[in-house]
Short mmCIF file of C-alpha atoms in Angstrom, two decimals:
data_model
loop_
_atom_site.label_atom_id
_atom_site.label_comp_id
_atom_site.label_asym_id
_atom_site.label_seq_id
_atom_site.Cartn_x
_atom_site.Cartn_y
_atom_site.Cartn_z
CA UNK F 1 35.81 -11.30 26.13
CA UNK F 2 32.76 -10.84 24.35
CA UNK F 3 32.02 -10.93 20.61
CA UNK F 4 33.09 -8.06 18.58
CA UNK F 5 30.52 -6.39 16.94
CA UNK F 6 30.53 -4.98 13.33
CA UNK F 7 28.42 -2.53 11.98
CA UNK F 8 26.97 -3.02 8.24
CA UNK F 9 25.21 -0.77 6.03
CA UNK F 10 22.64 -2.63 4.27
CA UNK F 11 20.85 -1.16 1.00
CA UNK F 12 18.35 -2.17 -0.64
CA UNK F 13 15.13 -1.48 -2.43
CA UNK F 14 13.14 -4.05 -1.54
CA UNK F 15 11.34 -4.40 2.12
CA UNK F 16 11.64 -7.99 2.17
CA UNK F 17 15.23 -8.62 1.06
CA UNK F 18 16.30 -5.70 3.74
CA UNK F 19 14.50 -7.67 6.35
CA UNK F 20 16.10 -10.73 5.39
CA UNK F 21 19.33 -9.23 4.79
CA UNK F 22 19.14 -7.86 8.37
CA UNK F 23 18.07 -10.48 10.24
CA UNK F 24 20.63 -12.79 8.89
CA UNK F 25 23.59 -9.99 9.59
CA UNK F 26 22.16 -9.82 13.36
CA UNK F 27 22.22 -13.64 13.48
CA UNK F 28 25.80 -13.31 12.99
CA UNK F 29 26.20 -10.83 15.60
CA UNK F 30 26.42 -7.54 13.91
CA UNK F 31 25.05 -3.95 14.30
CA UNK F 32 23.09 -3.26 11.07
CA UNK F 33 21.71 0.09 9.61
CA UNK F 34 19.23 -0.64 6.48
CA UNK F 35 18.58 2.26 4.31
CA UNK F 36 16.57 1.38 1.08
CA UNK F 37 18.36 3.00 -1.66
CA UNK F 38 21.64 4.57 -3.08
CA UNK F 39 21.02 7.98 -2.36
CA UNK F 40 19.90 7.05 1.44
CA UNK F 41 23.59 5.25 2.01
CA UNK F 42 25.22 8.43 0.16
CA UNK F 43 23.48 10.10 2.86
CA UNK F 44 24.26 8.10 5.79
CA UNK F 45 27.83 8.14 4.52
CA UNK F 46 28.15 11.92 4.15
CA UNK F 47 28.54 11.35 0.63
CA UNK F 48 25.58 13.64 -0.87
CA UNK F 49 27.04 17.15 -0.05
CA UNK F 50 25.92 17.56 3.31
CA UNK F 51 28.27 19.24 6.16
CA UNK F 52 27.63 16.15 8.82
CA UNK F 53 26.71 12.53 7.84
CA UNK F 54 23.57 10.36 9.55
CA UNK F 55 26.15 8.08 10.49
CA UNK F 56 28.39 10.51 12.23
CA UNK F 57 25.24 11.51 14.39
CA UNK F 58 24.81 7.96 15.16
CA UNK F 59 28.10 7.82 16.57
CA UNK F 60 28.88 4.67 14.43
CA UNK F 61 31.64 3.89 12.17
CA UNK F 62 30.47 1.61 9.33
CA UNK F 63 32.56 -1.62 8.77
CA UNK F 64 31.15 -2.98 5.62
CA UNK F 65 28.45 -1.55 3.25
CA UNK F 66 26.31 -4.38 1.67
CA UNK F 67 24.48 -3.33 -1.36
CA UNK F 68 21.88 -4.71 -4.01
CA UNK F 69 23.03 -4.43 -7.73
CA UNK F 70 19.50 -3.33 -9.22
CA UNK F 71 17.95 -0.82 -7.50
CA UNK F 72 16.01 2.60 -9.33
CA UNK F 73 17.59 5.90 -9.20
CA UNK F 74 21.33 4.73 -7.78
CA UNK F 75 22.10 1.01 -9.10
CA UNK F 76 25.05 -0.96 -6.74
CA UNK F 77 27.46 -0.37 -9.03
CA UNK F 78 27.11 3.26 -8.89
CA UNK F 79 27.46 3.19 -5.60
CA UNK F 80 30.35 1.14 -5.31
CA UNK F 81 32.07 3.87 -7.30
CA UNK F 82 30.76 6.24 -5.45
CA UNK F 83 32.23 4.96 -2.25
CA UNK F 84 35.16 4.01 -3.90
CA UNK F 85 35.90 7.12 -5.27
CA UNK F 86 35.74 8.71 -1.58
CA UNK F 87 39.07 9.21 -0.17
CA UNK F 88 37.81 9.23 3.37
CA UNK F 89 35.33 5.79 2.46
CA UNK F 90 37.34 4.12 0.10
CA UNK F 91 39.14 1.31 2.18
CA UNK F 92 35.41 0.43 3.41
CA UNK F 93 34.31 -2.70 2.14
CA UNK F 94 31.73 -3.24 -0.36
CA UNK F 95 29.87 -6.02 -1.06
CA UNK F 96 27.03 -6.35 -4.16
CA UNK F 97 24.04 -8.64 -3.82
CA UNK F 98 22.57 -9.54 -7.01
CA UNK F 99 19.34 -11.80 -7.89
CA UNK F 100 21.23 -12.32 -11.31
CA UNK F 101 24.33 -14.43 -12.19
CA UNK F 102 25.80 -12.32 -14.76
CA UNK F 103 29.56 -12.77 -15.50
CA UNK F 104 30.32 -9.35 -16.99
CA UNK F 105 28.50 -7.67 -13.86
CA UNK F 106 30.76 -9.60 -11.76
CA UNK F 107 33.65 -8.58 -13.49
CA UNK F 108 33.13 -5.13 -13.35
CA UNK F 109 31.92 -4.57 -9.72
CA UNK F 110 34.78 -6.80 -8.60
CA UNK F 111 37.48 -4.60 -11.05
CA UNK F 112 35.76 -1.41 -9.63
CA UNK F 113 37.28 -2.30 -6.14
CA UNK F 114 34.01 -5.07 -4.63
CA UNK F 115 35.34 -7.54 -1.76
CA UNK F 116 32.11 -9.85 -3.09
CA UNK F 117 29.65 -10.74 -5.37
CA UNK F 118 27.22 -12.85 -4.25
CA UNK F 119 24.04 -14.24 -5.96
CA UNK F 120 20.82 -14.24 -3.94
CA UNK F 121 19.31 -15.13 -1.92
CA UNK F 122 21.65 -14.51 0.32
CA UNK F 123 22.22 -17.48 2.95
CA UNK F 124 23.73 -17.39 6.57
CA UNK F 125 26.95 -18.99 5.42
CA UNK F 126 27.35 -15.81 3.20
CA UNK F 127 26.96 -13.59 5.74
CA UNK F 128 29.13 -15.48 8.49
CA UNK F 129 31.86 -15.72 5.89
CA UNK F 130 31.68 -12.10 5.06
CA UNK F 131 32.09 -11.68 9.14
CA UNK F 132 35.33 -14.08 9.35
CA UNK F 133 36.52 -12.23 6.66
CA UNK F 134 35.98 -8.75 8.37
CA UNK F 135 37.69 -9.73 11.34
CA UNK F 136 40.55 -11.90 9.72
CA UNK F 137 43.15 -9.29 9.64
CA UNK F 138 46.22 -8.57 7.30
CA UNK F 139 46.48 -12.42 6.71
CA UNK F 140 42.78 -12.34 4.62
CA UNK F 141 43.59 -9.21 3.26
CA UNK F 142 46.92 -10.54 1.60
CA UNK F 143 45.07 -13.43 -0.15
CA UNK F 144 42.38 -10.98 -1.29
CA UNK F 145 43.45 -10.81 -5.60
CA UNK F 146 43.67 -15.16 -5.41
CA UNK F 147 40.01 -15.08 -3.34
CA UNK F 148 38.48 -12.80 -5.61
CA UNK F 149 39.55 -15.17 -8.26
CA UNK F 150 38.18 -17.82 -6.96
CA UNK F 151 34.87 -16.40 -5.78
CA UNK F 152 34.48 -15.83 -9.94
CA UNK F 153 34.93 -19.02 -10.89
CA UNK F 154 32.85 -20.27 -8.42
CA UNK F 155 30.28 -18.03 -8.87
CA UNK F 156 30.22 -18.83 -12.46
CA UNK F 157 30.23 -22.57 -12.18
CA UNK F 158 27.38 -22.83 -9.73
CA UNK F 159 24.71 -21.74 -11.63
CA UNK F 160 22.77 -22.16 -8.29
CA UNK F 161 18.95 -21.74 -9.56
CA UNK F 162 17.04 -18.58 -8.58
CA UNK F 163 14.81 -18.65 -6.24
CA UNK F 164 11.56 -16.41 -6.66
CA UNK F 165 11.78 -15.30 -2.97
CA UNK F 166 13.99 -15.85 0.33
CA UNK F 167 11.36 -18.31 1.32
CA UNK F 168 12.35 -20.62 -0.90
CA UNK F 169 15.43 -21.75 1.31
CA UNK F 170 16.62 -22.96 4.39
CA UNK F 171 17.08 -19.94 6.15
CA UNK F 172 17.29 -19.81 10.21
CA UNK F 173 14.12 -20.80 11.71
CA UNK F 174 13.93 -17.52 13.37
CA UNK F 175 14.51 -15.72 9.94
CA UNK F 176 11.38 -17.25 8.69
CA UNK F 177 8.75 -16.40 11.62
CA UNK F 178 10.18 -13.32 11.68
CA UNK F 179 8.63 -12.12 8.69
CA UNK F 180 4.44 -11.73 8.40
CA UNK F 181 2.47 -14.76 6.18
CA UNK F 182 1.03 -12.66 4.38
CA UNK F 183 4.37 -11.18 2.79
CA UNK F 184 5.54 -14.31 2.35
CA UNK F 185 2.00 -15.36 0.39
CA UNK F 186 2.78 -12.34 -2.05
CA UNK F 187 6.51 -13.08 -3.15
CA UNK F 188 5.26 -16.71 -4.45
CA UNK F 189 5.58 -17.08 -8.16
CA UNK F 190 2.81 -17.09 -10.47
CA UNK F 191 4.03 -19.82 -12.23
CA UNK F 192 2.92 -22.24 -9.09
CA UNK F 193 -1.18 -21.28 -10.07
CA UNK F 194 -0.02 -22.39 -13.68
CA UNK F 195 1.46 -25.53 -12.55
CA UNK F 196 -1.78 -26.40 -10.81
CA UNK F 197 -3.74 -25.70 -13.39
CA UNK F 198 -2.21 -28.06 -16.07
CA UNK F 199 -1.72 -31.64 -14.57
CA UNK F 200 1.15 -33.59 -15.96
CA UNK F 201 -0.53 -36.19 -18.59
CA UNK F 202 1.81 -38.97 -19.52
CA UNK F 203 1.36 -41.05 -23.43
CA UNK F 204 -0.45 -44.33 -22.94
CA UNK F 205 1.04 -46.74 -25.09
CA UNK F 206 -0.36 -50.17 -26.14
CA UNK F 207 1.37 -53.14 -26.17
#
């Protein structure tokens, strides 16, 4: 019997963390559909007043919707309540991406009805978890409230450090070809030329 395959809605704004965000989802053996803003997903979801939805012309029902927090025009959150607020789309699960750890936006996505919160980047073990979760039944669903709980805490205690781009980590090794040099060259922080520029000078101190 072969692997079952889920299909995820990815959104997000930026080019590079939908690529990333995509590859690591197919990795992990899911269908993914990347749309790269609020509005698009409302779209795709049938949500934006329209008779038929994209996804209903794609033939393909979506099993988890995977969103960035920030994004212009349609943040996350307003999404998630969006979605939530859907009586047909409700019971799809929502997960929020976010490049910042802020406890109060936690709070609130994972009060308005989010399965996860997680801090980018996003790493493989995020997405595989999110998979076993997907396809772990009643018995995950049950412990939901006390893993919610803990994914707070944990997310809170961390305090994992930021990185300026998804290049910055150990991502698969096919992740990381995957995406063009040059891209890559453009997402490095600035603050590496001001390192360079100002060698460390230690105190000389006579004895």
């Amino acid at each position: 019997m072969g692997v079952e395959e889920l299909h995820v809605l990815a959104v997000d704004d930026s080019i590079v963390d939908r690529k990333v965000i995509e590859k690591l989802l197919k990795i992990s053996c899911c269908k993914v559909t990347c749309v790269e803003s609020g509005r698009r997903a409302l779209q795709y979801l049938g949500l934006d007043g329209a008779k038929t939805s994209l996804g209903l012309i794609d033939g393909l029902k979506v099993n988890l919707i995977i969103t960035d927090y920030s994004m212009p025009g349609m943040t996350g959150y307003e999404l998630l309540k969006e979605i939530k607020g859907s009586s047909k789309l409700r019971e799809i699960p929502v997960v929020i991406m976010s490049s910042e750890n802020i406890l109060t936006r936690i709070d609130r996505c994972l009060e308005e009805g989010a399965e996860e919160f997680l801090v980018k980047p996003v790493k493989l073990s995020d997405v595989k978890r999110l998979r076993d979760f997907m396809l772990g039944g009643d018995e995950i669903n049950q412990n939901k409230v006390t893993r919610k709980r803990k994914l707070r805490d944990n997310t809170c205690s961390s305090r994992r450090p930021l990185a300026s781009s998804p290049f910055d980590l150990q991502l698969h090794p096919n992740l990381v070809a995957s995406i063009s040099s040059d891209t890559a060259i453009s997402q490095q922080p600035r603050e590496m030329s001001k390192i360079a520029q100002y060698p460390l000078k230690l105190p000389i101190f006579e004895l």
